[in-house]
CSV table of C-alpha atoms and ligand atoms in Angstrom, one decimal:
chain,number,residue,atom,x,y,z
Q,73,UNK,CA,96.8,87.9,73.4
Q,74,UNK,CA,94.4,86.0,75.6
Q,75,UNK,CA,91.1,88.2,77.2
Q,76,UNK,CA,92.1,89.1,81.6
Q,77,UNK,CA,89.3,88.1,83.7
Q,78,UNK,CA,90.5,89.4,87.1
Q,79,UNK,CA,87.9,88.6,90.1
Q,80,UNK,CA,88.7,91.5,93.5
Q,81,UNK,CA,87.2,90.6,96.4
Q,82,UNK,CA,87.5,93.4,98.5
Q,83,UNK,CA,87.5,93.4,102.1
Q,84,UNK,CA,85.3,90.4,101.8
Q,85,UNK,CA,86.3,86.5,102.3
Q,86,UNK,CA,88.1,85.0,105.4
Q,87,UNK,CA,90.9,81.9,105.1
Q,88,UNK,CA,88.6,79.3,105.0
Q,89,UNK,CA,85.6,81.0,102.5
Q,90,UNK,CA,88.0,81.9,99.9
Q,91,UNK,CA,89.5,77.8,100.0
Q,92,UNK,CA,86.1,77.2,99.1
Q,93,UNK,CA,85.2,79.5,96.5
Q,94,UNK,CA,88.7,78.7,94.6
Q,95,UNK,CA,87.8,74.9,95.1
Q,96,UNK,CA,84.3,75.3,93.5
Q,97,UNK,CA,86.1,77.6,91.1
Q,98,UNK,CA,88.5,74.6,89.2
Q,99,UNK,CA,85.7,72.7,89.3
Q,100,UNK,CA,83.8,74.6,87.6
Q,101,UNK,CA,86.2,75.9,85.2
Q,102,UNK,CA,88.1,73.0,84.5
Q,103,UNK,CA,87.3,73.1,81.0
Q,104,UNK,CA,89.2,77.0,80.2
Q,105,UNK,CA,91.5,77.2,78.1
Q,106,UNK,CA,92.1,81.2,76.6
Q,107,UNK,CA,91.7,83.0,78.9
Q,108,UNK,CA,94.0,84.1,81.6
Q,109,UNK,CA,92.1,84.4,84.9
Q,110,UNK,CA,93.7,86.6,88.5
Q,111,UNK,CA,92.3,85.9,91.6
Q,112,UNK,CA,93.0,88.4,93.7
Q,113,UNK,CA,92.2,87.5,97.3
Q,114,UNK,CA,92.8,89.9,101.0
Q,115,UNK,CA,96.0,89.8,102.2
Q,116,UNK,CA,95.2,87.4,104.7
Q,117,UNK,CA,94.0,84.6,102.0
Q,118,UNK,CA,97.0,85.5,99.8
Q,119,UNK,CA,98.9,82.4,101.2
Q,120,UNK,CA,96.4,79.4,101.3
Q,121,UNK,CA,94.7,80.2,97.5
Q,122,UNK,CA,98.4,80.8,96.4
Q,123,UNK,CA,98.9,77.5,96.9
Q,124,UNK,CA,95.7,76.3,96.2
Q,125,UNK,CA,96.2,77.6,92.9
Q,126,UNK,CA,99.8,76.5,92.5
Q,127,UNK,CA,100.2,74.5,89.1
Q,128,UNK,CA,96.8,75.6,87.8
Q,129,UNK,CA,95.5,77.9,85.4
Q,130,UNK,CA,94.9,80.8,88.2
Q,131,UNK,CA,97.2,83.6,89.0
Q,132,UNK,CA,97.5,85.4,91.8
Q,133,UNK,CA,96.9,89.2,92.9
Q,134,UNK,CA,97.2,91.2,95.8
Q,135,UNK,CA,94.5,94.3,96.3
Q,136,UNK,CA,97.5,96.5,97.0
Q,137,UNK,CA,101.6,96.9,98.1
Q,138,UNK,CA,103.4,99.4,100.0
Q,139,UNK,CA,106.3,101.5,98.3
Q,140,UNK,CA,108.9,100.4,100.0
Q,141,UNK,CA,110.2,97.0,100.5
Q,142,UNK,CA,110.3,97.2,104.2
Q,143,UNK,CA,110.9,99.1,107.3
Q,144,UNK,CA,108.8,101.0,109.7
Q,145,UNK,CA,105.6,100.7,108.1
Q,146,UNK,CA,103.3,99.0,110.5
Q,147,UNK,CA,100.2,98.1,108.8
Q,148,UNK,CA,101.7,97.9,105.5
Q,149,UNK,CA,102.2,95.5,102.9
Q,150,UNK,CA,105.8,94.8,101.1
Q,151,UNK,CA,105.4,93.8,97.1
Q,152,UNK,CA,108.6,91.5,98.1
Q,153,UNK,CA,106.2,89.6,100.5
Q,154,UNK,CA,103.2,89.6,97.6
Q,155,UNK,CA,105.7,87.6,95.1
Q,156,UNK,CA,106.4,85.5,98.3
Q,157,UNK,CA,103.1,83.2,98.8
Q,158,UNK,CA,103.0,83.8,94.8
Q,159,UNK,CA,101.6,86.9,93.4
Q,160,UNK,CA,102.3,87.9,90.3
Q,161,UNK,CA,100.1,90.6,89.5
Q,162,UNK,CA,99.1,94.0,92.5
Q,163,UNK,CA,96.0,96.0,92.0
Q,164,UNK,CA,97.2,99.9,92.3
Q,165,UNK,CA,95.2,102.9,92.9
Q,166,UNK,CA,91.7,101.4,93.0
Q,167,UNK,CA,89.2,103.9,93.4
Q,168,UNK,CA,88.0,102.5,97.3
Q,169,UNK,CA,92.0,102.9,97.7
Q,170,UNK,CA,92.2,106.3,96.2
Q,171,UNK,CA,88.7,107.9,97.6
Q,172,UNK,CA,88.5,105.9,101.2
Q,173,UNK,CA,91.7,105.2,101.7
Q,174,UNK,CA,93.4,108.4,100.8
Q,175,UNK,CA,95.6,107.4,98.2
Q,176,UNK,CA,97.0,110.0,96.0
Q,177,UNK,CA,98.6,109.9,92.6
Q,178,UNK,CA,102.2,110.7,94.1
Q,179,UNK,CA,101.7,107.1,95.6
Q,180,UNK,CA,100.3,105.5,93.3
Q,181,UNK,CA,103.9,106.4,91.2
Q,182,UNK,CA,106.3,104.9,93.7
Q,183,UNK,CA,103.8,101.8,94.4
Q,184,UNK,CA,104.0,101.5,90.4
Q,185,UNK,CA,107.8,102.1,90.1
Q,186,UNK,CA,108.7,99.6,93.1
Q,187,UNK,CA,105.9,96.7,91.6
Q,188,UNK,CA,108.2,97.0,88.3
Q,189,UNK,CA,111.5,97.0,90.3
Q,190,UNK,CA,110.2,93.7,91.9
Q,191,UNK,CA,108.8,92.0,88.8
Q,192,UNK,CA,104.9,93.0,90.0
Q,193,UNK,CA,102.7,93.1,87.3
Q,194,UNK,CA,100.5,96.0,88.4
Q,195,UNK,CA,96.7,96.2,87.5
Q,196,UNK,CA,96.7,100.2,87.1
Q,197,UNK,CA,93.2,101.4,87.7
Q,198,UNK,CA,91.6,104.7,87.0
Q,199,UNK,CA,88.0,105.9,86.8
Q,200,UNK,CA,85.9,109.4,87.0
Q,201,UNK,CA,83.8,109.8,89.3
Q,202,UNK,CA,79.6,110.9,88.6
Q,203,UNK,CA,80.1,114.0,89.2
Q,204,UNK,CA,83.1,114.3,87.1
Q,205,UNK,CA,81.7,112.8,83.9
Q,206,UNK,CA,78.5,115.0,85.1
Q,207,UNK,CA,80.6,118.1,84.4
Q,208,UNK,CA,82.7,116.7,81.4
Q,209,UNK,CA,86.0,115.8,82.9
Q,210,UNK,CA,86.2,112.5,81.9
Q,211,UNK,CA,88.9,112.5,80.1
Q,212,UNK,CA,90.6,115.4,81.9
Q,213,UNK,CA,90.9,113.1,85.3
Q,214,UNK,CA,91.6,109.9,83.5
Q,215,UNK,CA,94.3,112.1,81.6
Q,216,UNK,CA,95.9,113.5,85.0
Q,217,UNK,CA,95.8,110.4,86.9
Q,218,UNK,CA,97.7,108.0,84.1
Q,219,UNK,CA,99.8,110.6,83.5
Q,220,UNK,CA,100.9,111.1,86.9
Q,221,UNK,CA,100.9,107.3,87.7
Q,222,UNK,CA,103.1,106.8,85.0
Q,223,UNK,CA,106.0,109.7,85.5
Q,224,UNK,CA,109.3,108.8,85.0
Q,225,UNK,CA,108.2,105.5,84.0
Q,226,UNK,CA,106.4,106.5,80.8
Q,227,UNK,CA,108.7,103.8,78.7
Q,228,UNK,CA,107.3,101.2,80.9
Q,229,UNK,CA,103.9,101.7,80.4
Q,230,UNK,CA,103.6,98.1,78.3
Q,231,UNK,CA,104.5,96.4,81.2
Q,232,UNK,CA,101.5,97.5,83.1
Q,233,UNK,CA,98.3,96.3,83.0
Q,234,UNK,CA,95.5,99.1,82.9
Q,235,UNK,CA,91.8,98.9,84.2
Q,236,UNK,CA,88.9,101.5,83.8
Q,237,UNK,CA,86.9,101.3,86.3
Q,238,UNK,CA,84.3,105.2,86.3
Q,239,UNK,CA,83.8,105.2,90.0
Q,240,UNK,CA,80.3,105.4,89.8
Q,241,UNK,CA,80.0,102.3,87.8
Q,242,UNK,CA,81.6,100.3,90.9
Q,243,UNK,CA,79.5,97.8,93.1
Q,244,UNK,CA,76.1,100.3,91.9
Q,245,UNK,CA,74.7,97.9,89.3
Q,246,UNK,CA,74.9,100.7,86.9
Q,247,UNK,CA,77.5,99.7,84.0
Q,248,UNK,CA,79.2,102.0,81.6
Q,249,UNK,CA,77.8,101.3,78.1
Q,250,UNK,CA,79.8,99.8,75.2
Q,251,UNK,CA,80.4,102.6,74.0
Q,252,UNK,CA,81.2,104.8,77.9
Q,253,UNK,CA,84.0,102.5,78.0
Q,254,UNK,CA,85.1,101.6,74.1
Q,255,UNK,CA,85.7,105.6,74.5
Q,256,UNK,CA,87.6,106.0,77.4
Q,257,UNK,CA,89.8,103.2,76.9
Q,258,UNK,CA,90.9,104.7,72.6
Q,259,UNK,CA,91.5,107.5,74.5
Q,260,UNK,CA,93.9,105.6,77.4
Q,261,UNK,CA,95.8,104.0,74.2
Q,262,UNK,CA,96.0,107.7,72.8
Q,263,UNK,CA,98.6,108.2,75.8
Q,264,UNK,CA,100.5,105.7,75.2
Q,265,UNK,CA,103.1,105.1,73.3
Q,266,UNK,CA,103.4,100.9,73.1
Q,267,UNK,CA,100.5,98.8,72.5
Q,268,UNK,CA,98.8,97.6,76.5
Q,269,UNK,CA,96.0,95.7,78.1
Q,270,UNK,CA,93.2,97.0,78.8
Q,271,UNK,CA,90.4,95.9,81.2
Q,272,UNK,CA,86.9,97.5,82.3
Q,273,UNK,CA,85.7,97.2,85.7
Q,274,UNK,CA,82.0,98.2,87.7
Q,275,UNK,CA,79.2,96.2,87.4
Q,276,UNK,CA,80.4,93.1,85.4
Q,277,UNK,CA,78.0,90.8,86.0
Q,278,UNK,CA,76.8,87.4,83.4
Q,279,UNK,CA,74.2,89.0,82.1
Q,280,UNK,CA,76.7,92.3,80.8
Q,281,UNK,CA,80.3,90.1,80.0
Q,282,UNK,CA,79.6,88.5,76.2
Q,283,UNK,CA,77.9,92.4,75.2
Q,284,UNK,CA,81.3,94.4,77.0
Q,285,UNK,CA,83.5,92.0,75.7
Q,286,UNK,CA,81.9,91.7,72.0
Q,287,UNK,CA,84.6,94.8,72.0
Q,288,UNK,CA,88.2,94.9,70.7
Q,289,UNK,CA,88.7,98.1,72.9
Q,290,UNK,CA,88.0,95.9,76.0
Q,291,UNK,CA,90.4,92.9,76.7
Q,292,UNK,CA,89.3,92.0,79.8
Q,293,UNK,CA,87.0,92.8,83.3
Q,294,UNK,CA,88.5,93.1,86.4
Q,295,UNK,CA,85.6,91.7,88.5
Q,296,UNK,CA,84.5,93.0,92.3
Q,297,UNK,CA,80.8,91.6,93.8
Q,298,UNK,CA,80.3,88.7,91.2
Q,299,UNK,CA,83.6,87.2,91.6
Q,300,UNK,CA,82.4,86.3,94.9
Q,301,UNK,CA,80.0,83.5,93.9
Q,302,UNK,CA,82.1,80.8,92.4
Q,303,UNK,CA,79.3,80.2,89.4
Q,304,UNK,CA,78.6,83.9,88.3
Q,305,UNK,CA,82.5,84.2,87.8
Q,306,UNK,CA,83.1,80.9,86.6
Q,307,UNK,CA,79.8,82.5,83.8
Q,308,UNK,CA,82.0,85.6,83.4
Q,309,UNK,CA,85.5,83.7,82.6
Q,310,UNK,CA,83.3,81.9,80.3
Q,311,UNK,CA,82.2,84.9,78.3
Q,312,UNK,CA,81.3,84.5,74.8
Q,313,UNK,CA,81.2,86.6,71.5
Q,314,UNK,CA,79.2,84.6,69.9
Q,315,UNK,CA,75.9,85.2,71.3
S,6,13P,P1,82.0,95.5,91.0
S,6,13P,O1,82.5,94.9,89.9
S,6,13P,O2,81.1,95.7,92.2
S,6,13P,O3,80.9,97.2,90.3
S,6,13P,O4,83.6,96.3,91.3
S,6,13P,C1,84.6,96.3,90.3
S,6,13P,C2,85.6,96.7,90.6
S,6,13P,O5,86.0,97.5,91.9
S,6,13P,C3,86.8,95.5,91.0
S,6,13P,O6,88.0,96.4,91.2
């Protein structure tokens, strides 16, 4: 399978800035062939970015969704609306949603079920905090997150893209070593019955992407900060295993 490079813009880029970023990115990646490139802008930019990338090699994803299809859920967004503006992917269970917005494993499980039912490809994030790693609890945390997320849908796990995002590496400049990432990727893979795609996320940058992507266990990257600048994201997209 082609490697996946996804840019999670988080709460950055209003619609005008989003368009400018995409236009520049398209110029810089015109020659890219064997990569799946996913842009994950904030909700307010989905429609305009969706227009720009239609019929291009870029795919569109959203950062979150609600588990219900419609109803009295003020401030929430239905996965059906995401599909309507051109999303193929949706991030579920990002650590910022788990730890800053209080999202639980149960909510994540409900969101995953709905995403699969309506035909969005979920990018399910899992990752341990620094104190959990230091206490030797990394595998226990990942196991709980994945198990609870997949409750009653274990047989559909192969339709999900997994992303290992150690919380201590997100936005900190501290990247997991290839060995640390590979260990957890193998652990996640060991929990799944069928082959699945597993991405790494956490301070992926032009300077470290080549080393990370050399590992067969790492099938792509979920990029935060470095996806906000067209030059750095284009360089990440164009990673090479030959350096
Ligand atoms: P950074 O690349 O900014 O560390 O963010 C990673 C991330 O959370 C992607 O979802």
